[in-house]
mmCIF file of C-alpha atoms in Angstrom:
data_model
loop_
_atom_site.group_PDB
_atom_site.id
_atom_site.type_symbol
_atom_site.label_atom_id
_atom_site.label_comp_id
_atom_site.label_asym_id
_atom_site.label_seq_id
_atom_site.Cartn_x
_atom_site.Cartn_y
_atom_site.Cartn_z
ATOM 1 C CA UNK A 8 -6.497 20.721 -8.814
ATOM 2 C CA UNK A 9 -3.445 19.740 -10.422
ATOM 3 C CA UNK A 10 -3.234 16.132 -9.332
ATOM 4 C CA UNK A 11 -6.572 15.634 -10.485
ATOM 5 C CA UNK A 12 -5.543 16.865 -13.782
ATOM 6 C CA UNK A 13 -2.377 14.988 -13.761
ATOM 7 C CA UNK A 14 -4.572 11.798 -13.026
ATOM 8 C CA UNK A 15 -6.795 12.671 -15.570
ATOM 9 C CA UNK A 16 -3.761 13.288 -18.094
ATOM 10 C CA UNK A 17 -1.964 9.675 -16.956
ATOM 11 C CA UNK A 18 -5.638 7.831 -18.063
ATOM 12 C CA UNK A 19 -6.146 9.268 -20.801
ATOM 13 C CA UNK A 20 -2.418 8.418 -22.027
ATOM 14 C CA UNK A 21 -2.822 4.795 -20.961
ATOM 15 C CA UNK A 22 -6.500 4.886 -22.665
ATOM 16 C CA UNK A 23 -4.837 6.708 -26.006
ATOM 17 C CA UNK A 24 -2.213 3.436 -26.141
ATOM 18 C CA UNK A 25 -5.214 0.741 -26.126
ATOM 19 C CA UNK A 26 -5.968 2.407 -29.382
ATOM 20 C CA UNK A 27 -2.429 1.999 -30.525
ATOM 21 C CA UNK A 28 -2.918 -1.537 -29.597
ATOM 22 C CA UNK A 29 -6.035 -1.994 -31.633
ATOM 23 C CA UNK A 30 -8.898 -1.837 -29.015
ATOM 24 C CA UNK A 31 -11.413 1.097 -28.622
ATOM 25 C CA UNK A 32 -10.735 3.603 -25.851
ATOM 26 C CA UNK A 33 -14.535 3.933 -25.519
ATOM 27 C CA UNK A 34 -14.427 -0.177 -24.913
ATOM 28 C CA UNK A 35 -11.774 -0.566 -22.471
ATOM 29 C CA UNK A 36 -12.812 2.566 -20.129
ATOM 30 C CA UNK A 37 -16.350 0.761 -20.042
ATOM 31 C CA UNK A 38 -14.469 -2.869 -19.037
ATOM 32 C CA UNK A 39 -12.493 -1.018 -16.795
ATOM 33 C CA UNK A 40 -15.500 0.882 -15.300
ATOM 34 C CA UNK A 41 -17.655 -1.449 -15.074
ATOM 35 C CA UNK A 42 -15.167 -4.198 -13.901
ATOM 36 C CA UNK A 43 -14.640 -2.082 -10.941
ATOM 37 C CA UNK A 44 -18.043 -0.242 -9.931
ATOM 38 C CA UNK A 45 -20.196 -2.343 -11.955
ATOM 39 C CA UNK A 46 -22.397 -3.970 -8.960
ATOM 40 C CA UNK A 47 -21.904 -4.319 -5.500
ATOM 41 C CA UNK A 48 -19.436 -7.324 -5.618
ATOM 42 C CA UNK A 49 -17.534 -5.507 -7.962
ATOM 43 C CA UNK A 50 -17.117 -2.125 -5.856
ATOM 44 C CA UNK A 51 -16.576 -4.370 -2.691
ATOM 45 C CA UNK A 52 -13.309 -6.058 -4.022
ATOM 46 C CA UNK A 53 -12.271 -2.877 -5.295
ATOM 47 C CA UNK A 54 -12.498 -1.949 -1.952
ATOM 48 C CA UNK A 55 -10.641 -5.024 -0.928
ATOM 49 C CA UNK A 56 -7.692 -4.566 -2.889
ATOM 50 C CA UNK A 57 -7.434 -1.074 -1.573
ATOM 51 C CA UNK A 58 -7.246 -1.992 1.727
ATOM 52 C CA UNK A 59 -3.485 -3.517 2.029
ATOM 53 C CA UNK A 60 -2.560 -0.454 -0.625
ATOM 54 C CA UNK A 61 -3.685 2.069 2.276
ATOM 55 C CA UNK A 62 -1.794 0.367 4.551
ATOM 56 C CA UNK A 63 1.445 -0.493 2.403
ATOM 57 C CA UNK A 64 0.766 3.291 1.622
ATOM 58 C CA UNK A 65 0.952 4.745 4.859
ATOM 59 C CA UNK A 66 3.726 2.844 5.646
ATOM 60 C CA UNK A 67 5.446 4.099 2.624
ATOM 61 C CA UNK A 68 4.889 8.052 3.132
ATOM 62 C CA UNK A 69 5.640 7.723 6.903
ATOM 63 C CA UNK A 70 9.314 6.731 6.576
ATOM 64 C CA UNK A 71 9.796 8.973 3.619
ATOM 65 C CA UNK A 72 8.880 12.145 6.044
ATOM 66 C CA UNK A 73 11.636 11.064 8.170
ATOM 67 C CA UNK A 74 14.476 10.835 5.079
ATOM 68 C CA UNK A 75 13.603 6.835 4.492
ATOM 69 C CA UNK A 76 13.215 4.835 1.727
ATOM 70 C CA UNK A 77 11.048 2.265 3.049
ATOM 71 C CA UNK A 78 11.210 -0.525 -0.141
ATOM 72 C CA UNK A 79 10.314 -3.763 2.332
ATOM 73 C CA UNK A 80 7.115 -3.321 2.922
ATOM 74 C CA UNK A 81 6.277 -6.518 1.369
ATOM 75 C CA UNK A 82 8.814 -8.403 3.846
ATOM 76 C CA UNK A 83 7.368 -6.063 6.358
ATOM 77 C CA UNK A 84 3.349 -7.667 5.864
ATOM 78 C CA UNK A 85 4.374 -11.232 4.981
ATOM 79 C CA UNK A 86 5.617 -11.658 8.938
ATOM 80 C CA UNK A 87 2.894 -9.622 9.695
ATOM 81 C CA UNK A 88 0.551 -11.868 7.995
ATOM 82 C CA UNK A 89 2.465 -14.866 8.944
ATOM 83 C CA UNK A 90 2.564 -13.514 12.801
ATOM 84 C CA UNK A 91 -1.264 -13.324 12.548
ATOM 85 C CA UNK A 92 -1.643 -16.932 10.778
ATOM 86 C CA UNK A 93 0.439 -18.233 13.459
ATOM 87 C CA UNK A 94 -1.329 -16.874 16.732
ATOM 88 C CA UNK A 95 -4.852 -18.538 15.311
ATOM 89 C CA UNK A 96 -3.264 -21.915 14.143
ATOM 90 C CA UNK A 97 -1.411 -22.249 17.606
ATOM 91 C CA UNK A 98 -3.936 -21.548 20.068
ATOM 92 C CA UNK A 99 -7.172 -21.676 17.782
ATOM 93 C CA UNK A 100 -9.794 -22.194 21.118
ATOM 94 C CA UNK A 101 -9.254 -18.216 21.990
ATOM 95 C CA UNK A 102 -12.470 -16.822 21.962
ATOM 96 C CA UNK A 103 -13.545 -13.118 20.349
ATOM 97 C CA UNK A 104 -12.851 -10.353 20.956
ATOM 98 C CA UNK A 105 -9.339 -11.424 22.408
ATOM 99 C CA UNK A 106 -8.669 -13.736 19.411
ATOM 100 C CA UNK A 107 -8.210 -11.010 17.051
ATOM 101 C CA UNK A 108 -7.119 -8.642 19.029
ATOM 102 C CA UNK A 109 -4.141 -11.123 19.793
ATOM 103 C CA UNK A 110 -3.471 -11.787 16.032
ATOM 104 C CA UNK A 111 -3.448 -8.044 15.322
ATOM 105 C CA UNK A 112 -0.841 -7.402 17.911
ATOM 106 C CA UNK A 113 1.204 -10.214 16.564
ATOM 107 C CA UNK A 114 0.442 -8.850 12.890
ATOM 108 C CA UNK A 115 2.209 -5.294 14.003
ATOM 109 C CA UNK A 116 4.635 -6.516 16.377
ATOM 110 C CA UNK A 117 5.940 -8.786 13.528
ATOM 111 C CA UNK A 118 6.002 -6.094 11.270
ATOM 112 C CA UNK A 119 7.471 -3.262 13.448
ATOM 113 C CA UNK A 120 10.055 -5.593 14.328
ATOM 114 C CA UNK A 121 10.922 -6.043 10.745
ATOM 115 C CA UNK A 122 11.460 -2.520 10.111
ATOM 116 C CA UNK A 123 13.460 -1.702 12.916
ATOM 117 C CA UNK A 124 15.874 -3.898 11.865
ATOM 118 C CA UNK A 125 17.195 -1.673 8.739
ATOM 119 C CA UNK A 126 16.288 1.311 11.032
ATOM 120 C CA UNK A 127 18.505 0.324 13.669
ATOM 121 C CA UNK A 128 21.165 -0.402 10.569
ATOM 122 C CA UNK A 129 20.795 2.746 9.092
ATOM 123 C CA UNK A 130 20.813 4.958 12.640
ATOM 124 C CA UNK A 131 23.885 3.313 14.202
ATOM 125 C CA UNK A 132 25.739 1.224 11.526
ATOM 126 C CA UNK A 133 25.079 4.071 8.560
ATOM 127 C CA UNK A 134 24.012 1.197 6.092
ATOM 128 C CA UNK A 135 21.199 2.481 4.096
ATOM 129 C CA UNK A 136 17.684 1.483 4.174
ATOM 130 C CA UNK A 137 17.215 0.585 0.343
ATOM 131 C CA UNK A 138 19.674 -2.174 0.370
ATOM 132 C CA UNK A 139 18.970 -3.557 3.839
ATOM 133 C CA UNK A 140 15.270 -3.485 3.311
ATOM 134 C CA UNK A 141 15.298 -5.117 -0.504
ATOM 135 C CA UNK A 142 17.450 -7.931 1.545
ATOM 136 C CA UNK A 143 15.459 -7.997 4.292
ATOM 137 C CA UNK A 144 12.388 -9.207 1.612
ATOM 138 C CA UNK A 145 13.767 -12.062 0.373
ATOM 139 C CA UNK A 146 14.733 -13.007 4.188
ATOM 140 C CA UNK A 147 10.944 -12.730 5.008
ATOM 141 C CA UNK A 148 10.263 -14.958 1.795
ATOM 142 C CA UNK A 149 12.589 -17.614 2.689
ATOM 143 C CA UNK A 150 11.100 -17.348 6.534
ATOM 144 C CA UNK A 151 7.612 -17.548 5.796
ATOM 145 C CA UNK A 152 8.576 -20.364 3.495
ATOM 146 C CA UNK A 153 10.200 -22.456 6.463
ATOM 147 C CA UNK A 154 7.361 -22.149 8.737
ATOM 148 C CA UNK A 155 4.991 -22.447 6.297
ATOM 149 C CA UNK A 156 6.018 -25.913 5.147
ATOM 150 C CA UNK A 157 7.751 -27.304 7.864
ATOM 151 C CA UNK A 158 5.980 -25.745 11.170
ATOM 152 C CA UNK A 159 2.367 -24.755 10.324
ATOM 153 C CA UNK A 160 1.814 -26.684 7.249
ATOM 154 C CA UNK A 161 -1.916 -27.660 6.527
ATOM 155 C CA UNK A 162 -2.182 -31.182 6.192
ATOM 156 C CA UNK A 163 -5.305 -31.000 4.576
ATOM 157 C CA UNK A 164 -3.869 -28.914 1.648
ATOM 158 C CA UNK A 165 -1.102 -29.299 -0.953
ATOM 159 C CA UNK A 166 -0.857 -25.738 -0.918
ATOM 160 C CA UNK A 167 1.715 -24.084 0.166
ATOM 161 C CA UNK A 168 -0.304 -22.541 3.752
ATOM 162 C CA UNK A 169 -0.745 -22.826 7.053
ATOM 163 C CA UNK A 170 -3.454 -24.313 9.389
ATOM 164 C CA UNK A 171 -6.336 -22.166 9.530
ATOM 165 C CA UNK A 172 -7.134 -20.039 12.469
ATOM 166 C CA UNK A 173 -9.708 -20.679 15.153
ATOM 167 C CA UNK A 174 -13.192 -19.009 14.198
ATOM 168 C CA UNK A 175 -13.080 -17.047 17.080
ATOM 169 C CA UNK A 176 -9.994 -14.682 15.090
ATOM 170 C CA UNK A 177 -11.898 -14.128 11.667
ATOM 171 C CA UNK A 178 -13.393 -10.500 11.664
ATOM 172 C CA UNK A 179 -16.974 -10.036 10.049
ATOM 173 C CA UNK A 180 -17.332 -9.153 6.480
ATOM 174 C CA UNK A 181 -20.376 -6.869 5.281
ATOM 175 C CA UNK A 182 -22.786 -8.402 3.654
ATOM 176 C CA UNK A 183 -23.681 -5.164 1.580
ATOM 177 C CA UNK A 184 -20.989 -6.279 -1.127
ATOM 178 C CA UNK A 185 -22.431 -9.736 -2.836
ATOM 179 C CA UNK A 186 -19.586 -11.416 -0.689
ATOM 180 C CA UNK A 187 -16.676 -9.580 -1.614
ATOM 181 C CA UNK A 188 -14.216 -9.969 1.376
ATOM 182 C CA UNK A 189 -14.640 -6.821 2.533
ATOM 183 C CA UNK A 190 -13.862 -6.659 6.152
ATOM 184 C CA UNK A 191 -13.593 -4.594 9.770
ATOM 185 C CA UNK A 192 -9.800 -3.955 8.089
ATOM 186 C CA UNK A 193 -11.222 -1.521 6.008
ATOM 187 C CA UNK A 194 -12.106 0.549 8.484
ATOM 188 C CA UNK A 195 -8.894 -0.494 10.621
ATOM 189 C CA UNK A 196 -7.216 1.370 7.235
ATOM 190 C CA UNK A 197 -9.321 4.373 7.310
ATOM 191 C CA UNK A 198 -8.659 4.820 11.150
ATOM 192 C CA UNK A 199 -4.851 4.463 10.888
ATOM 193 C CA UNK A 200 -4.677 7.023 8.084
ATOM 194 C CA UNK A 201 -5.957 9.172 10.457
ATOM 195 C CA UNK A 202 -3.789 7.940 13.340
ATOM 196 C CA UNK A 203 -0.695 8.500 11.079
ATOM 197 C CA UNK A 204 -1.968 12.190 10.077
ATOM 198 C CA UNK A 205 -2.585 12.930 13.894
ATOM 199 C CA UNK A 206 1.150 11.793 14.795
ATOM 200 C CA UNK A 207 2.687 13.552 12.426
ATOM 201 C CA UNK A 208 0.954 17.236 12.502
ATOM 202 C CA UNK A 209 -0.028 16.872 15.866
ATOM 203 C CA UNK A 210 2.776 15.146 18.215
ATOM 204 C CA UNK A 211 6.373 15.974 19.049
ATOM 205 C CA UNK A 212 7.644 12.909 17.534
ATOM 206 C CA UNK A 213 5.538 13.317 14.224
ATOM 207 C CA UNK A 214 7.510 16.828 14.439
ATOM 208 C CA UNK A 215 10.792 15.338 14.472
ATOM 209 C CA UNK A 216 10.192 12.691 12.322
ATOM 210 C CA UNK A 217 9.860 15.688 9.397
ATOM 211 C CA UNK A 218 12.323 17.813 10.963
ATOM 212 C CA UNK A 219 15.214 15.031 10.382
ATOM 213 C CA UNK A 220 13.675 14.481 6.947
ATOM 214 C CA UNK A 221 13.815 17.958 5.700
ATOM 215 C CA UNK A 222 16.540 18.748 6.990
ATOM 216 C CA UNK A 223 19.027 16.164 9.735
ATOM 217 C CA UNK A 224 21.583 19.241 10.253
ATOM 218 C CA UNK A 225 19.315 21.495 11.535
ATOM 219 C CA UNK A 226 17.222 18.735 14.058
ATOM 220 C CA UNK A 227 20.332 17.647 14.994
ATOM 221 C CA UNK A 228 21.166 20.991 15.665
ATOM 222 C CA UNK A 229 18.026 21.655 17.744
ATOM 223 C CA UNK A 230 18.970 19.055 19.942
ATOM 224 C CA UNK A 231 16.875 15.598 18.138
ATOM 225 C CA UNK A 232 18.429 11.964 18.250
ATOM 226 C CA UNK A 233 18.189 11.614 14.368
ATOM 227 C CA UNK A 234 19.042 8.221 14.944
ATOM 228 C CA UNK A 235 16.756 7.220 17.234
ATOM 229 C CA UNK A 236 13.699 8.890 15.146
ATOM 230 C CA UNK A 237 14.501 7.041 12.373
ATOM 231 C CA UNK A 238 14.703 3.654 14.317
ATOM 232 C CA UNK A 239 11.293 4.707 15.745
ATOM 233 C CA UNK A 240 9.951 5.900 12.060
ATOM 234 C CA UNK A 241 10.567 2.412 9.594
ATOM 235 C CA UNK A 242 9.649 0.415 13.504
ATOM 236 C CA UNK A 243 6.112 2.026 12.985
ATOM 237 C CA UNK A 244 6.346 1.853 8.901
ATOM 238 C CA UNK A 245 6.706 -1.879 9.673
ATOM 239 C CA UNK A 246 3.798 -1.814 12.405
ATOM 240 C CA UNK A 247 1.396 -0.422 9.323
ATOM 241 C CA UNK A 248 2.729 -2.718 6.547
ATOM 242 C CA UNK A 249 1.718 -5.763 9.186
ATOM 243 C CA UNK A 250 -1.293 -4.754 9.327
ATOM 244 C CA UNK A 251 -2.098 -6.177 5.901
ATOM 245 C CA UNK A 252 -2.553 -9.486 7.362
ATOM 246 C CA UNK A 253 -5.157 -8.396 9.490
ATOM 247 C CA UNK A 254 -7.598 -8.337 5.750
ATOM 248 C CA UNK A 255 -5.914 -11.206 4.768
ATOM 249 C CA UNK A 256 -5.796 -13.571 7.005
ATOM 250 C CA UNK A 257 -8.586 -12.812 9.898
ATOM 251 C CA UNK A 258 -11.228 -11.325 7.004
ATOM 252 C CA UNK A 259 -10.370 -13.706 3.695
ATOM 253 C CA UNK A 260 -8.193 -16.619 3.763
ATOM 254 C CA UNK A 261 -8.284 -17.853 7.413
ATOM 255 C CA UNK A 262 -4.703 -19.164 7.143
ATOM 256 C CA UNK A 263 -1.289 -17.846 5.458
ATOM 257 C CA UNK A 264 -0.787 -18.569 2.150
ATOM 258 C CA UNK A 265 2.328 -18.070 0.461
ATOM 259 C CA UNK A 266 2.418 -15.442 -2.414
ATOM 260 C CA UNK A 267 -0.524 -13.820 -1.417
ATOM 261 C CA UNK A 268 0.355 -10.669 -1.990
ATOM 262 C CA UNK A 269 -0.033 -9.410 -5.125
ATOM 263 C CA UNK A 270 2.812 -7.118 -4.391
ATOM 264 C CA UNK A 271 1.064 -4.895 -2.474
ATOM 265 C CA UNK A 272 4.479 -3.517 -0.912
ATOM 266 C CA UNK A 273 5.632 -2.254 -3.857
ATOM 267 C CA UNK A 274 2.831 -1.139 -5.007
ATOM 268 C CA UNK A 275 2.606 1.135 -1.388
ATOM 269 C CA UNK A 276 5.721 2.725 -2.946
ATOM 270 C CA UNK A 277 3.408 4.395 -6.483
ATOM 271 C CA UNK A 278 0.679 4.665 -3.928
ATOM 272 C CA UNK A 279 2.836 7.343 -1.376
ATOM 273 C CA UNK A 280 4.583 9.020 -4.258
ATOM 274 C CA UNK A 281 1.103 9.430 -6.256
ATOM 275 C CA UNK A 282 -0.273 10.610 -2.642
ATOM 276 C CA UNK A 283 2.262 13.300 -2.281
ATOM 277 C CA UNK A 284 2.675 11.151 1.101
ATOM 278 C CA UNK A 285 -0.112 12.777 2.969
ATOM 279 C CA UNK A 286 -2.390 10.175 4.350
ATOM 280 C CA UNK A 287 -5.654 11.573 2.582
ATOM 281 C CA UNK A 288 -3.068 11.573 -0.477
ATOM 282 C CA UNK A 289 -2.751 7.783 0.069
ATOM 283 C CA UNK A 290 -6.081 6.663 0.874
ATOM 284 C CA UNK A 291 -7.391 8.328 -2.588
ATOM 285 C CA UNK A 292 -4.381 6.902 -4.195
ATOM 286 C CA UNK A 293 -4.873 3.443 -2.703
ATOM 287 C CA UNK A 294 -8.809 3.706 -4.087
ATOM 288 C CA UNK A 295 -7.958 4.606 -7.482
ATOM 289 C CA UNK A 296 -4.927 1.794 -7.823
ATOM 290 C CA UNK A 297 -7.579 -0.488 -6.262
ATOM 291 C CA UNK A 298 -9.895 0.185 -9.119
ATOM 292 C CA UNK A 299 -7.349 -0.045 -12.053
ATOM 293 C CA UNK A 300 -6.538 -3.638 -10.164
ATOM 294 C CA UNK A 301 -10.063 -4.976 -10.566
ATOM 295 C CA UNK A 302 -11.140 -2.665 -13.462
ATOM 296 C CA UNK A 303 -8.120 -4.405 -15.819
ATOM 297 C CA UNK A 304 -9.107 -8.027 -14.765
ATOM 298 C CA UNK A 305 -11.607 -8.212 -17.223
ATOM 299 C CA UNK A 306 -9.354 -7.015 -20.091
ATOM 300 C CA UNK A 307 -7.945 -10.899 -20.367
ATOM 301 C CA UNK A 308 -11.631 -11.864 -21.450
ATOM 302 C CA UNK A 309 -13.136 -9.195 -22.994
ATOM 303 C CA UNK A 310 -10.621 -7.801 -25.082
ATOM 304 C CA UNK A 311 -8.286 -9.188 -27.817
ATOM 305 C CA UNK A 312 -5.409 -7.123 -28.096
ATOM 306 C CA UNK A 313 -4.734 -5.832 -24.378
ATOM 307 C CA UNK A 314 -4.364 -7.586 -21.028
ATOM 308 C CA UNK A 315 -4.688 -6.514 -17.474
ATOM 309 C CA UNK A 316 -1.543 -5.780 -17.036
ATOM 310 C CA UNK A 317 -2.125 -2.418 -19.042
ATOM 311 C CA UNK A 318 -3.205 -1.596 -15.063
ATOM 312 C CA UNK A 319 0.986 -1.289 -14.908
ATOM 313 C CA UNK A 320 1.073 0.913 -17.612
ATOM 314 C CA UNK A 321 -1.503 3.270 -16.521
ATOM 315 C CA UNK A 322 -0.314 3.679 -12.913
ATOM 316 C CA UNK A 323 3.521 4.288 -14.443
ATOM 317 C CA UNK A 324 1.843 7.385 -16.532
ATOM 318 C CA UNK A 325 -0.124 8.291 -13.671
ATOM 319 C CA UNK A 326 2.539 8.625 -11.549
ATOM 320 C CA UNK A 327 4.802 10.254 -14.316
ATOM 321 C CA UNK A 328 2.317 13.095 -14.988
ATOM 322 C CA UNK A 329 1.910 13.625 -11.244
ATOM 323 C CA UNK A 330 5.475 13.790 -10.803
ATOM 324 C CA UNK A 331 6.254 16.004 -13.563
ATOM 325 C CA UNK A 332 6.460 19.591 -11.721
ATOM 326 C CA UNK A 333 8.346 20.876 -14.700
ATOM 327 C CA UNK A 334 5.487 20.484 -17.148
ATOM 328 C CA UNK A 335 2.337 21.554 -14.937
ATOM 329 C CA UNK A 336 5.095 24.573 -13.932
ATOM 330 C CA UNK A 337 5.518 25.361 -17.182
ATOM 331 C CA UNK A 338 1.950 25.114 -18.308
ATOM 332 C CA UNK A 339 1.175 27.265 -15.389
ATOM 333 C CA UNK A 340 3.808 30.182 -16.591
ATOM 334 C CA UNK A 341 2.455 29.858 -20.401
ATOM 335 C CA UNK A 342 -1.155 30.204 -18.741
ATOM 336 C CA UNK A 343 -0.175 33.127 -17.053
ATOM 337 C CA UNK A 344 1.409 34.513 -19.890
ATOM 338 C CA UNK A 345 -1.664 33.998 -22.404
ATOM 339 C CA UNK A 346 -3.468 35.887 -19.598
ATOM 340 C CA UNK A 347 -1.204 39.099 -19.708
ATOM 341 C CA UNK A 348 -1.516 38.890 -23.118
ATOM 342 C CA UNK A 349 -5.450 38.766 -23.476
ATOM 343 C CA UNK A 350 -5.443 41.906 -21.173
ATOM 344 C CA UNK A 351 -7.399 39.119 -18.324
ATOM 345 C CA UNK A 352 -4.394 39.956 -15.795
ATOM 346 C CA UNK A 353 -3.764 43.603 -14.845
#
């Protein structure tokens, strides 16, 4: 109950400073509502933008269960993306269903391989994961870059992207949303939600991986490799943050385009922490940041005073009333106290 509230709370803070602006509350929750949910095109790219915020997410919450602070996430899905990109534009004749089952594997390999690099940093060279993986992000940048323009470069474009893949790697879309790119990655998302709750509440490694973040003395003193479970924890927080290139590349764009991402990695960070990192946390998180994405696009047009980047606002309150234990604790004690007081609590 009390995230809802504190959700609740963070809008109607964010809604309150519209006013302040000079717009009506009443006007801006119906752009934002209606800019989100208001047909079927609408709902589908809200949809779509939650997608690479599940996975971004996930990826997110799992290496802060292990003790991590997983901030390259968006290094973590450009390879990913790129990886994908570059398995269609090199051998574009594969047919389905190998073709995007290759660029999938390519997508997560990419991406796991990009997070064990701070994990191996952090486990056996005790360099922490914040700097290495901020670093590693502008690496990815200037990678992507380089093979972008000089490797894979479309000829057919001035835009900075690559060649696009072979049909036989794009994933169907569902018609149901007007042609909002709403793909088979959805799904993928929902499924590897699930996957990561499975691992860790239901495996021996998902075990560990909490064990060394809640406390490293005590699983090192049960006899776990701390080092190697956090290797193996930001390797598979990599994996999940590639796997935004699966949406982007096999079910919208058909190539790699650089700056696609809307920061979607950093947004994975408000995502986990608004979450409570539990993957049902994240998907519902991912869905409501999704909405305030597309709800606030229409703010540019149909307001004068307020722009859709009052979406940043309203996620930072969000995320500040959810966070604030102190307040809903203390609310808590002065409801319990009015209680004793009416005579309600024996």
């Amino acid at each position: 109950m009390q995230p809802v509230l504190a959700v609740g709370l963070g809008l109607a803070l964010g809604i309150f400073i519209t006013s302040l602006a000079g717009e009506s509350p009443a006007h801006v929750l119906r752009i934002l509502g209606h800019g989100a949910f208001g047909s079927a095109y609408d709902f589908g790219m809200t949809l779509f933008y939650t997608t690479p915020l599940v996975f971004t997410g996930l990826s997110v919450a799992l290496a802060f269960h292990a003790g991590l602070f997983n901030i390259g996430a968006e290094g973590q899905l450009t390879l990913g993306a790129l990886a994908a990109a570059a398995a269609g534009a090199l051998w574009p004749g594969l047919p389905q269903p190998f073709a995007p089952v290759l660029a999938g594997l390519a997508a997560i390999l990419a991406g796991t391989a990009w997070g064990a690099i701070p994990g191996w940093l952090r486990a056996r060279r005790g360099s922490h994961e914040v700097i290495n993986t901020i670093m590693l992000n502008f690496v990815a940048a200037g990678l992507a870059s380089y093979v972008t323009l000089y490797l894979l470069k479309n000829p057919d474009s001035q835009n900075p992207e690559t060649r696009p893949v072979g049909t036989g790697y794009l994933i169907q879309q569902f018609a149901i949303f007007g042609g909002a790119p709403v793909s088979w990655a959805l799904p993928l998302a929902l499924l590897a939600a699930i996957l990561v709750w499975i691992l860790l509440w239901r495996t021996a490694l998902g075990y560990e991986i909490r064990a060394v973040g809640q406390n490293e003395a005590a699983a090192r003193a049960a006899g776990i490799d701390a080092g190697k479970v956090r290797i193996i924890a930001l390797s598979i927080a990599g994996g999940l943050a590639g796997l935004v290139g699966v949406g982007e590349v096999l079910g919208n764009a058909a190539k790699f385009r650089m700056g696609f991402s809307p920061e979607y990695g950093f947004k994975g960070i408000a995502v986990a922490l608004l979450g409570r990192n539990h993957p049902a946390g994240v998907v519902a998180a991912a869905f409501l940041f999704g909405a305030l994405h597309k709800g606030t696009a229409d703010l540019d047009l149909e307001t004068e005073h307020v722009t859709r980047e009052v979406s940043l606002a309203l996620q930072a309150l969000i995320i500040l009333c959810v966070s604030a234990d102190g307040l809903w604790g203390w609310l808590h004690t002065r409801g319990k106290s009015f209680a004793l007081r009416s005579g309600d609590v024996p």
